[in-house]
Structure formats: C-alpha cells, structure tokens
PDB file of C-alpha atoms in Angstrom:
ATOM      1  CA  MET A   1      -0.034   0.035   0.076  1.00  0.00           C
ATOM      2  CA  LEU A   2       1.338   3.386  -0.894  1.00  0.00           C
ATOM      3  CA  SER A   3      -0.158   6.822  -0.267  1.00  0.00           C
ATOM      4  CA  PHE A   4       0.381  10.539  -0.495  1.00  0.00           C
ATOM      5  CA  VAL A   5      -1.224  13.473   1.005  1.00  0.00           C
ATOM      6  CA  TYR A   6      -2.372  16.237  -1.228  1.00  0.00           C
ATOM      7  CA  THR A   7      -3.859  19.770  -0.411  1.00  0.00           C
ATOM      8  CA  ILE A   8      -6.630  20.788  -2.902  1.00  0.00           C
ATOM      9  CA  LYS A   9      -5.695  23.927  -4.808  1.00  0.00           C
ATOM     10  CA  ASP A  10      -8.727  24.166  -7.263  1.00  0.00           C
ATOM     11  CA  LYS A  11     -10.818  27.112  -5.833  1.00  0.00           C
ATOM     12  CA  GLN A  12     -13.988  25.128  -6.402  1.00  0.00           C
ATOM     13  CA  GLY A  13     -12.716  21.826  -4.767  1.00  0.00           C
ATOM     14  CA  VAL A  14     -13.754  18.303  -6.159  1.00  0.00           C
ATOM     15  CA  HIS A  15     -16.778  19.346  -8.251  1.00  0.00           C
ATOM     16  CA  ALA A  16     -18.444  17.318 -11.014  1.00  0.00           C
ATOM     17  CA  ARG A  17     -15.908  18.005 -13.738  1.00  0.00           C
ATOM     18  CA  PRO A  18     -12.656  16.926 -11.886  1.00  0.00           C
ATOM     19  CA  ALA A  19     -14.425  14.188 -10.003  1.00  0.00           C
ATOM     20  CA  GLY A  20     -15.446  12.805 -13.274  1.00  0.00           C
ATOM     21  CA  LEU A  21     -11.979  13.060 -14.770  1.00  0.00           C
ATOM     22  CA  LEU A  22     -10.595  11.577 -11.485  1.00  0.00           C
ATOM     23  CA  VAL A  23     -12.775   8.497 -11.853  1.00  0.00           C
ATOM     24  CA  LYS A  24     -11.792   8.079 -15.467  1.00  0.00           C
ATOM     25  CA  SER A  25      -8.099   7.999 -14.618  1.00  0.00           C
ATOM     26  CA  VAL A  26      -8.554   5.673 -11.673  1.00  0.00           C
ATOM     27  CA  LYS A  27     -10.397   3.311 -13.846  1.00  0.00           C
ATOM     28  CA  GLU A  28      -7.227   3.235 -16.148  1.00  0.00           C
ATOM     29  CA  LEU A  29      -5.030   1.972 -13.419  1.00  0.00           C
ATOM     30  CA  ASP A  30      -4.457  -1.611 -11.978  1.00  0.00           C
ATOM     31  CA  SER A  31      -4.553  -0.675  -8.346  1.00  0.00           C
ATOM     32  CA  LYS A  32      -7.436  -0.094  -6.086  1.00  0.00           C
ATOM     33  CA  VAL A  33      -7.337   3.748  -5.235  1.00  0.00           C
ATOM     34  CA  THR A  34      -8.932   4.997  -2.140  1.00  0.00           C
ATOM     35  CA  ILE A  35      -9.540   8.874  -1.654  1.00  0.00           C
ATOM     36  CA  GLN A  36      -9.639   9.688   2.175  1.00  0.00           C
ATOM     37  CA  LYS A  37     -10.566  12.949   3.891  1.00  0.00           C
ATOM     38  CA  GLY A  38     -10.507  12.907   7.549  1.00  0.00           C
ATOM     39  CA  GLU A  39     -12.336   9.664   8.498  1.00  0.00           C
ATOM     40  CA  GLU A  40     -14.421   9.560   5.222  1.00  0.00           C
ATOM     41  CA  ALA A  41     -12.856   7.337   2.609  1.00  0.00           C
ATOM     42  CA  THR A  42     -14.363   6.195  -0.844  1.00  0.00           C
ATOM     43  CA  GLU A  43     -13.072   4.211  -3.676  1.00  0.00           C
ATOM     44  CA  GLY A  44     -11.784   6.474  -6.561  1.00  0.00           C
ATOM     45  CA  THR A  45     -14.204   4.806  -8.894  1.00  0.00           C
ATOM     46  CA  ARG A  46     -17.253   5.958  -7.145  1.00  0.00           C
ATOM     47  CA  LEU A  47     -18.310   9.338  -8.812  1.00  0.00           C
ATOM     48  CA  MET A  48     -21.346  10.167  -6.556  1.00  0.00           C
ATOM     49  CA  ALA A  49     -19.499   9.337  -3.263  1.00  0.00           C
ATOM     50  CA  LEU A  50     -16.498  11.391  -4.231  1.00  0.00           C
ATOM     51  CA  MET A  51     -18.576  14.531  -4.926  1.00  0.00           C
ATOM     52  CA  GLY A  52     -20.683  13.815  -1.759  1.00  0.00           C
ATOM     53  CA  MET A  53     -17.473  14.061   0.280  1.00  0.00           C
ATOM     54  CA  GLY A  54     -17.668  17.903  -0.690  1.00  0.00           C
ATOM     55  CA  ILE A  55     -13.899  18.192  -0.638  1.00  0.00           C
ATOM     56  CA  LYS A  56     -13.028  21.944  -0.632  1.00  0.00           C
ATOM     57  CA  CYS A  57     -10.092  24.117  -1.705  1.00  0.00           C
ATOM     58  CA  GLY A  58      -7.479  23.918   1.085  1.00  0.00           C
ATOM     59  CA  GLU A  59      -8.557  20.654   2.445  1.00  0.00           C
ATOM     60  CA  GLU A  60      -6.077  17.754   2.649  1.00  0.00           C
ATOM     61  CA  VAL A  61      -6.887  14.268   1.186  1.00  0.00           C
ATOM     62  CA  THR A  62      -4.954  11.118   1.497  1.00  0.00           C
ATOM     63  CA  VAL A  63      -4.624   9.185  -1.838  1.00  0.00           C
ATOM     64  CA  ILE A  64      -4.074   5.571  -1.408  1.00  0.00           C
ATOM     65  CA  ALA A  65      -3.088   2.813  -4.003  1.00  0.00           C
ATOM     66  CA  GLU A  66      -3.248  -0.902  -3.170  1.00  0.00           C
ATOM     67  CA  GLY A  67      -2.575  -3.777  -5.343  1.00  0.00           C
ATOM     68  CA  GLY A  68      -1.197  -3.951  -8.978  1.00  0.00           C
ATOM     69  CA  ASP A  69       1.650  -1.695  -9.877  1.00  0.00           C
ATOM     70  CA  GLU A  70       1.154   0.562  -6.820  1.00  0.00           C
ATOM     71  CA  GLU A  71       4.208   2.893  -7.754  1.00  0.00           C
ATOM     72  CA  LYS A  72       2.932   3.501 -11.239  1.00  0.00           C
ATOM     73  CA  SER A  73      -0.571   4.206  -9.922  1.00  0.00           C
ATOM     74  CA  LEU A  74       0.398   6.465  -7.369  1.00  0.00           C
ATOM     75  CA  ALA A  75       2.666   8.504  -9.748  1.00  0.00           C
ATOM     76  CA  ALA A  76      -0.348   8.796 -12.075  1.00  0.00           C
ATOM     77  CA  MET A  77      -2.671   9.912  -9.257  1.00  0.00           C
ATOM     78  CA  ARG A  78      -0.062  12.440  -8.093  1.00  0.00           C
ATOM     79  CA  LEU A  79       0.144  13.951 -11.734  1.00  0.00           C
ATOM     80  CA  PHE A  80      -3.542  13.866 -11.949  1.00  0.00           C
ATOM     81  CA  PHE A  81      -4.017  15.899  -8.658  1.00  0.00           C
ATOM     82  CA  GLU A  82      -1.363  18.312  -9.727  1.00  0.00           C
ATOM     83  CA  GLU A  83      -2.849  19.037 -12.984  1.00  0.00           C
ATOM     84  CA  ASN A  84      -6.516  19.185 -12.164  1.00  0.00           C
ATOM     85  CA  LEU A  85      -6.991  19.830  -8.499  1.00  0.00           C
TER      86      LEU A  85
ATOM     87  CA  MET B   1     -51.757  25.527  13.853  1.00  0.00           C
ATOM     88  CA  GLY B   2     -51.976  21.791  14.460  1.00  0.00           C
ATOM     89  CA  ILE B   3     -54.848  21.635  11.933  1.00  0.00           C
ATOM     90  CA  LEU B   4     -52.783  23.513   9.532  1.00  0.00           C
ATOM     91  CA  LEU B   5     -49.620  21.412   9.974  1.00  0.00           C
ATOM     92  CA  ASN B   6     -51.785  18.426   9.507  1.00  0.00           C
ATOM     93  CA  LYS B   7     -53.516  19.716   6.253  1.00  0.00           C
ATOM     94  CA  LEU B   8     -50.032  20.549   4.794  1.00  0.00           C
ATOM     95  CA  PHE B   9     -48.734  17.168   5.641  1.00  0.00           C
ATOM     96  CA  LYS B  10     -51.710  15.507   4.198  1.00  0.00           C
ATOM     97  CA  LYS B  11     -51.458  17.585   1.100  1.00  0.00           C
ATOM     98  CA  GLU B  12     -47.849  16.462   0.457  1.00  0.00           C
ATOM     99  CA  SER B  13     -48.609  12.785   1.186  1.00  0.00           C
ATOM    100  CA  ALA B  14     -51.260  12.937  -1.466  1.00  0.00           C
ATOM    101  CA  GLU B  15     -48.977  14.319  -3.898  1.00  0.00           C
ATOM    102  CA  ALA B  16     -46.290  11.586  -3.728  1.00  0.00           C
ATOM    103  CA  LEU B  17     -46.260   9.960  -7.036  1.00  0.00           C
ATOM    104  CA  PRO B  18     -45.444   6.270  -7.606  1.00  0.00           C
ATOM    105  CA  SER B  19     -41.934   5.676  -8.633  1.00  0.00           C
ATOM    106  CA  GLU B  20     -41.405   2.611 -10.771  1.00  0.00           C
ATOM    107  CA  PRO B  21     -38.113   0.826  -9.976  1.00  0.00           C
ATOM    108  CA  GLY B  22     -35.604   1.499 -12.802  1.00  0.00           C
ATOM    109  CA  THR B  23     -37.632   4.462 -14.431  1.00  0.00           C
ATOM    110  CA  VAL B  24     -36.115   7.953 -14.444  1.00  0.00           C
ATOM    111  CA  TYR B  25     -38.703  10.694 -14.707  1.00  0.00           C
ATOM    112  CA  MET B  26     -38.191  14.271 -16.106  1.00  0.00           C
ATOM    113  CA  PRO B  27     -36.665  16.277 -13.313  1.00  0.00           C
ATOM    114  CA  ILE B  28     -37.070  19.698 -15.413  1.00  0.00           C
ATOM    115  CA  THR B  29     -39.585  20.652 -17.935  1.00  0.00           C
ATOM    116  CA  GLY B  30     -37.770  21.248 -21.182  1.00  0.00           C
ATOM    117  CA  LYS B  31     -36.378  19.640 -24.284  1.00  0.00           C
ATOM    118  CA  VAL B  32     -34.354  16.570 -24.000  1.00  0.00           C
ATOM    119  CA  ILE B  33     -31.258  16.162 -26.008  1.00  0.00           C
ATOM    120  CA  SER B  34     -28.508  13.587 -26.524  1.00  0.00           C
ATOM    121  CA  MET B  35     -25.280  13.756 -24.575  1.00  0.00           C
ATOM    122  CA  GLU B  36     -23.454  14.730 -27.826  1.00  0.00           C
ATOM    123  CA  GLU B  37     -25.660  17.676 -28.266  1.00  0.00           C
ATOM    124  CA  ILE B  38     -24.658  19.049 -24.792  1.00  0.00           C
ATOM    125  CA  GLY B  39     -21.507  20.165 -26.578  1.00  0.00           C
ATOM    126  CA  ASP B  40     -19.182  20.114 -23.560  1.00  0.00           C
ATOM    127  CA  GLY B  41     -16.199  17.755 -23.714  1.00  0.00           C
ATOM    128  CA  VAL B  42     -16.519  16.205 -20.179  1.00  0.00           C
ATOM    129  CA  PHE B  43     -20.167  15.726 -20.322  1.00  0.00           C
ATOM    130  CA  SER B  44     -20.624  14.913 -24.028  1.00  0.00           C
ATOM    131  CA  GLU B  45     -17.883  12.214 -23.937  1.00  0.00           C
ATOM    132  CA  GLY B  46     -19.758  10.526 -21.039  1.00  0.00           C
ATOM    133  CA  ILE B  47     -16.878  11.017 -18.717  1.00  0.00           C
ATOM    134  CA  LEU B  48     -19.063  11.290 -15.764  1.00  0.00           C
ATOM    135  CA  GLY B  49     -21.449   8.572 -17.194  1.00  0.00           C
ATOM    136  CA  PRO B  50     -24.208   8.048 -19.591  1.00  0.00           C
ATOM    137  CA  GLY B  51     -27.384  10.117 -19.671  1.00  0.00           C
ATOM    138  CA  CYS B  52     -28.709  13.026 -21.548  1.00  0.00           C
ATOM    139  CA  GLY B  53     -29.139  16.776 -21.551  1.00  0.00           C
ATOM    140  CA  ILE B  54     -32.121  19.026 -21.016  1.00  0.00           C
ATOM    141  CA  GLU B  55     -32.542  22.541 -22.334  1.00  0.00           C
ATOM    142  CA  PRO B  56     -34.677  23.791 -19.584  1.00  0.00           C
ATOM    143  CA  ALA B  57     -37.897  25.659 -20.342  1.00  0.00           C
ATOM    144  CA  GLU B  58     -38.799  26.171 -16.675  1.00  0.00           C
ATOM    145  CA  GLU B  59     -36.708  26.810 -13.543  1.00  0.00           C
ATOM    146  CA  LEU B  60     -37.610  24.072 -11.186  1.00  0.00           C
ATOM    147  CA  VAL B  61     -35.828  20.709 -10.550  1.00  0.00           C
ATOM    148  CA  CYS B  62     -37.880  17.813  -9.035  1.00  0.00           C
ATOM    149  CA  ALA B  63     -36.945  14.361  -7.911  1.00  0.00           C
ATOM    150  CA  PRO B  64     -36.675  12.198 -11.029  1.00  0.00           C
ATOM    151  CA  PHE B  65     -37.501   9.195  -8.671  1.00  0.00           C
ATOM    152  CA  ALA B  66     -38.121   8.342  -4.915  1.00  0.00           C
ATOM    153  CA  GLY B  67     -34.643   8.108  -3.165  1.00  0.00           C
ATOM    154  CA  THR B  68     -32.126   9.657  -1.014  1.00  0.00           C
ATOM    155  CA  ILE B  69     -30.215  12.818  -1.553  1.00  0.00           C
ATOM    156  CA  THR B  70     -26.476  11.752  -2.055  1.00  0.00           C
ATOM    157  CA  GLN B  71     -24.940  15.104  -2.999  1.00  0.00           C
ATOM    158  CA  VAL B  72     -25.784  18.802  -2.921  1.00  0.00           C
ATOM    159  CA  ALA B  73     -23.107  20.885  -4.468  1.00  0.00           C
ATOM    160  CA  GLU B  74     -21.927  23.616  -1.976  1.00  0.00           C
ATOM    161  CA  THR B  75     -22.481  25.983  -4.931  1.00  0.00           C
ATOM    162  CA  ARG B  76     -26.135  24.494  -5.219  1.00  0.00           C
ATOM    163  CA  HIS B  77     -25.932  23.879  -8.936  1.00  0.00           C
ATOM    164  CA  ALA B  78     -25.891  20.188  -8.830  1.00  0.00           C
ATOM    165  CA  ILE B  79     -27.733  17.585  -6.861  1.00  0.00           C
ATOM    166  CA  GLY B  80     -27.088  13.746  -6.682  1.00  0.00           C
ATOM    167  CA  ILE B  81     -29.773  11.236  -5.749  1.00  0.00           C
ATOM    168  CA  CYS B  82     -29.692   7.511  -5.213  1.00  0.00           C
ATOM    169  CA  SER B  83     -32.810   5.255  -5.819  1.00  0.00           C
ATOM    170  CA  LYS B  84     -33.749   2.450  -3.383  1.00  0.00           C
ATOM    171  CA  ASN B  85     -32.433  -0.045  -5.890  1.00  0.00           C
ATOM    172  CA  GLY B  86     -29.267   1.767  -6.545  1.00  0.00           C
ATOM    173  CA  MET B  87     -29.391   4.203  -9.545  1.00  0.00           C
ATOM    174  CA  GLU B  88     -27.110   7.120  -8.876  1.00  0.00           C
ATOM    175  CA  LEU B  89     -28.119  10.145 -10.770  1.00  0.00           C
ATOM    176  CA  LEU B  90     -26.528  13.431 -11.070  1.00  0.00           C
ATOM    177  CA  ILE B  91     -28.596  16.607 -12.104  1.00  0.00           C
ATOM    178  CA  HIS B  92     -25.942  19.121 -13.089  1.00  0.00           C
ATOM    179  CA  VAL B  93     -27.790  22.470 -13.825  1.00  0.00           C
ATOM    180  CA  GLY B  94     -26.109  24.442 -16.614  1.00  0.00           C
ATOM    181  CA  MET B  95     -22.491  24.191 -17.810  1.00  0.00           C
ATOM    182  CA  ASP B  96     -19.524  25.648 -15.723  1.00  0.00           C
ATOM    183  CA  THR B  97     -22.098  27.036 -13.358  1.00  0.00           C
ATOM    184  CA  VAL B  98     -19.922  26.024 -10.462  1.00  0.00           C
ATOM    185  CA  ASP B  99     -18.263  29.337 -10.825  1.00  0.00           C
ATOM    186  CA  MET B 100     -21.660  31.291  -9.956  1.00  0.00           C
ATOM    187  CA  ASN B 101     -20.797  30.235  -6.365  1.00  0.00           C
ATOM    188  CA  GLY B 102     -24.577  29.558  -5.758  1.00  0.00           C
ATOM    189  CA  ASN B 103     -25.910  32.787  -6.964  1.00  0.00           C
ATOM    190  CA  GLY B 104     -28.936  32.108  -8.964  1.00  0.00           C
ATOM    191  CA  PHE B 105     -29.655  28.649  -7.204  1.00  0.00           C
ATOM    192  CA  ILE B 106     -31.889  27.720  -4.310  1.00  0.00           C
ATOM    193  CA  THR B 107     -31.831  24.253  -3.022  1.00  0.00           C
ATOM    194  CA  TYR B 108     -34.737  22.694  -0.880  1.00  0.00           C
ATOM    195  CA  VAL B 109     -32.964  19.411   0.256  1.00  0.00           C
ATOM    196  CA  LYS B 110     -29.831  18.437   2.045  1.00  0.00           C
ATOM    197  CA  MET B 111     -27.467  15.472   2.017  1.00  0.00           C
ATOM    198  CA  ASN B 112     -29.259  12.291   3.226  1.00  0.00           C
ATOM    199  CA  ASP B 113     -32.824  13.544   2.956  1.00  0.00           C
ATOM    200  CA  VAL B 114     -35.349  11.008   1.713  1.00  0.00           C
ATOM    201  CA  VAL B 115     -37.490  12.343  -1.163  1.00  0.00           C
ATOM    202  CA  GLU B 116     -40.618  11.212  -3.093  1.00  0.00           C
ATOM    203  CA  ARG B 117     -40.503  11.424  -6.868  1.00  0.00           C
ATOM    204  CA  GLY B 118     -41.744  14.684  -7.898  1.00  0.00           C
ATOM    205  CA  GLN B 119     -40.698  16.560  -4.762  1.00  0.00           C
ATOM    206  CA  LYS B 120     -39.117  19.867  -5.255  1.00  0.00           C
ATOM    207  CA  LEU B 121     -35.148  19.749  -5.215  1.00  0.00           C
ATOM    208  CA  MET B 122     -34.033  23.082  -6.600  1.00  0.00           C
ATOM    209  CA  LYS B 123     -34.951  26.325  -8.257  1.00  0.00           C
ATOM    210  CA  PHE B 124     -32.676  28.238 -10.568  1.00  0.00           C
ATOM    211  CA  SER B 125     -32.700  31.390 -12.548  1.00  0.00           C
ATOM    212  CA  LEU B 126     -32.237  31.085 -16.270  1.00  0.00           C
ATOM    213  CA  ALA B 127     -31.535  34.786 -16.451  1.00  0.00           C
ATOM    214  CA  ASP B 128     -28.782  34.554 -13.864  1.00  0.00           C
ATOM    215  CA  ILE B 129     -27.122  31.651 -15.632  1.00  0.00           C
ATOM    216  CA  LYS B 130     -27.445  33.678 -18.927  1.00  0.00           C
ATOM    217  CA  ALA B 131     -25.937  36.675 -17.303  1.00  0.00           C
ATOM    218  CA  ALA B 132     -22.979  34.573 -16.075  1.00  0.00           C
ATOM    219  CA  GLY B 133     -22.466  33.636 -19.808  1.00  0.00           C
ATOM    220  CA  HIS B 134     -23.168  29.894 -19.390  1.00  0.00           C
ATOM    221  CA  PRO B 135     -25.414  27.602 -21.296  1.00  0.00           C
ATOM    222  CA  ALA B 136     -28.336  26.455 -19.178  1.00  0.00           C
ATOM    223  CA  ILE B 137     -28.096  22.932 -20.602  1.00  0.00           C
ATOM    224  CA  THR B 138     -28.577  20.581 -17.774  1.00  0.00           C
ATOM    225  CA  ALA B 139     -26.749  17.298 -17.675  1.00  0.00           C
ATOM    226  CA  VAL B 140     -28.667  14.295 -16.268  1.00  0.00           C
ATOM    227  CA  ILE B 141     -26.113  11.618 -15.716  1.00  0.00           C
ATOM    228  CA  LEU B 142     -26.343   7.983 -14.437  1.00  0.00           C
ATOM    229  CA  CYS B 143     -23.000   7.918 -12.342  1.00  0.00           C
ATOM    230  CA  ASN B 144     -22.981   4.153 -11.671  1.00  0.00           C
ATOM    231  CA  ALA B 145     -23.688   2.709 -15.098  1.00  0.00           C
ATOM    232  CA  ASP B 146     -20.869   0.160 -14.325  1.00  0.00           C
ATOM    233  CA  ASP B 147     -23.265  -1.362 -11.780  1.00  0.00           C
ATOM    234  CA  THR B 148     -26.570  -0.743 -13.418  1.00  0.00           C
ATOM    235  CA  GLY B 149     -26.109  -0.831 -17.097  1.00  0.00           C
ATOM    236  CA  ASN B 150     -26.632   1.965 -19.443  1.00  0.00           C
ATOM    237  CA  PRO B 151     -29.881   3.930 -19.601  1.00  0.00           C
ATOM    238  CA  GLN B 152     -32.371   2.849 -22.241  1.00  0.00           C
ATOM    239  CA  ASN B 153     -35.437   4.169 -23.948  1.00  0.00           C
ATOM    240  CA  LEU B 154     -34.250   7.791 -23.807  1.00  0.00           C
ATOM    241  CA  LYS B 155     -37.153   9.838 -25.001  1.00  0.00           C
ATOM    242  CA  LEU B 156     -35.734  12.999 -26.817  1.00  0.00           C
ATOM    243  CA  GLY B 157     -37.788  16.170 -27.463  1.00  0.00           C
ATOM    244  CA  ASP B 158     -40.004  18.293 -25.357  1.00  0.00           C
ATOM    245  CA  ALA B 159     -41.255  16.853 -22.113  1.00  0.00           C
ATOM    246  CA  GLN B 160     -42.641  17.961 -18.724  1.00  0.00           C
ATOM    247  CA  ILE B 161     -41.602  17.201 -15.175  1.00  0.00           C
ATOM    248  CA  GLY B 162     -42.916  13.798 -14.374  1.00  0.00           C
ATOM    249  CA  ASP B 163     -42.900  12.202 -17.796  1.00  0.00           C
ATOM    250  CA  VAL B 164     -40.796   9.166 -18.183  1.00  0.00           C
ATOM    251  CA  LEU B 165     -37.272  10.178 -19.366  1.00  0.00           C
ATOM    252  CA  MET B 166     -35.462   6.892 -19.632  1.00  0.00           C
ATOM    253  CA  THR B 167     -35.236   3.487 -18.010  1.00  0.00           C
ATOM    254  CA  VAL B 168     -32.459   1.531 -16.339  1.00  0.00           C
ATOM    255  CA  SER B 169     -32.464  -2.028 -16.195  1.00  0.00           C
ATOM    256  CA  GLN B 170     -31.762  -3.407 -12.685  1.00  0.00           C
ATOM    257  CA  GLN B 171     -28.976  -6.112 -12.775  1.00  0.00           C
TER     258      GLN B 171
END
C-alpha cells in the first residue's frame, strides 16, 4: 500500500468535472485507489461518493493505491491531482 | 396551527407519485437532447457517465424518482440522488455554473434527505445563468452505469416534469 497527502488547490474543490476526470483516470489503473478525507473514505471509482465528500479548496486528502503496480498508479494519481486539483 | 400542519402534511402525502423501479422521470420541464448535443467535452464524452441533456424551459428541478439525496453541491448547482435499488443520478444545472458560487440557485434538500418522486429539489434562475455567460443545458447523468448498465429508452424532445425520461435495467 502506498499513499500521498495532497492539499486541494482548485478553488471550486472536487466538483463534477474534476471528479469525473478523476474516476476516469482511476479506472485506467490496475491498483485499487482510495480517496480519504478525515475519517471519510471512498473508492476512486465512485463518482457520486467522491462528489458527496464535498472536498473543498485547502482541504487535505490522502490518496492510497493498493495492489497492482502501486508505484505507477500513485505516480499517475500524483500527476492527476497536480494538473487538475 | 396543528390543523394547518396536518393539512399541509396530508397534502404532501397525497402528492407523492408512484416511482417505478428503474424508471427515471423528467426532473425539469424542457427539451431532452442527446449527450453529444450538450456540446461540452467532459459531459458529452460521457466521462461522468451516460445520460442526456435537458434544455430547461422552466426553472424548477424535481426528484426524478423516490430516493435519497447523495450530493448537494456547496454551490447549489448540482444535486445527486440515489434510488432505493441503487441508481445514482446527477442533475447538473448549466455548464460551468460552479463558478456562479450558488448565486441564482436555491436548494430545498440536503444530504441524506429521503425524497419522493416529484418532490421539489432546486430552483434556478435562467436569467442569472445567462448573465453569467453559461449555457443552461442541464446534464442528467447516471453515475454508476458500471453497476446498473446503460440507460435505455431515452425519450428525446419536449417533455414535462414527471414524464418518463429513460429506464435503467436493474441487474
């Protein structure tokens, strides 16, 4: 299991558009990806659950990759967050 | 007062419409268009999921089926609802309306509210959306088509709140 912590920089937070793109990129990976905010966590493939977490600008999330090529998955996630959120 | 409340409650109960499992009813009166016609990359390409667009003729959003509210955007322009048998539907009013920061949108529900089909969820201002320079085209998206299968029997063209919009086979 590998993870990183990221602080959301997009001023609108994780709204529909970036959440949809996030789900799409998670589905392309061979690891299970979990997005965690505080005590709440959801699989990175669950669009509605992700939006429902209401992740705002300035909040910290932990991105966890489990199984498959974890290093590659985590690198892809890190790039996604830096480019989109 | 008690009588008045009782009356109001009874009225609401009487208005609850039957919600057939796997049926999505029109949430907004307007013209139903295909995903492609939405003309916005992320939505049209189905990145958020399959569904359709609605060009709103009116400014009210009602529950497309009986279910539980799973998302109310802080900026009030998008609402998610999950049916008892697991359809997760996102109703996203206008394109890029997130940047209106809630101006022009009023929501009547909050996260985890249980709603009846046809219950009022949101009101929006077409004039405000236009003034902000955004299309009012509303995306109606099935977010978990991986679980449910793609929506079927989509009815394009003019329709009113409560008409059948599409069906989702329950697997």
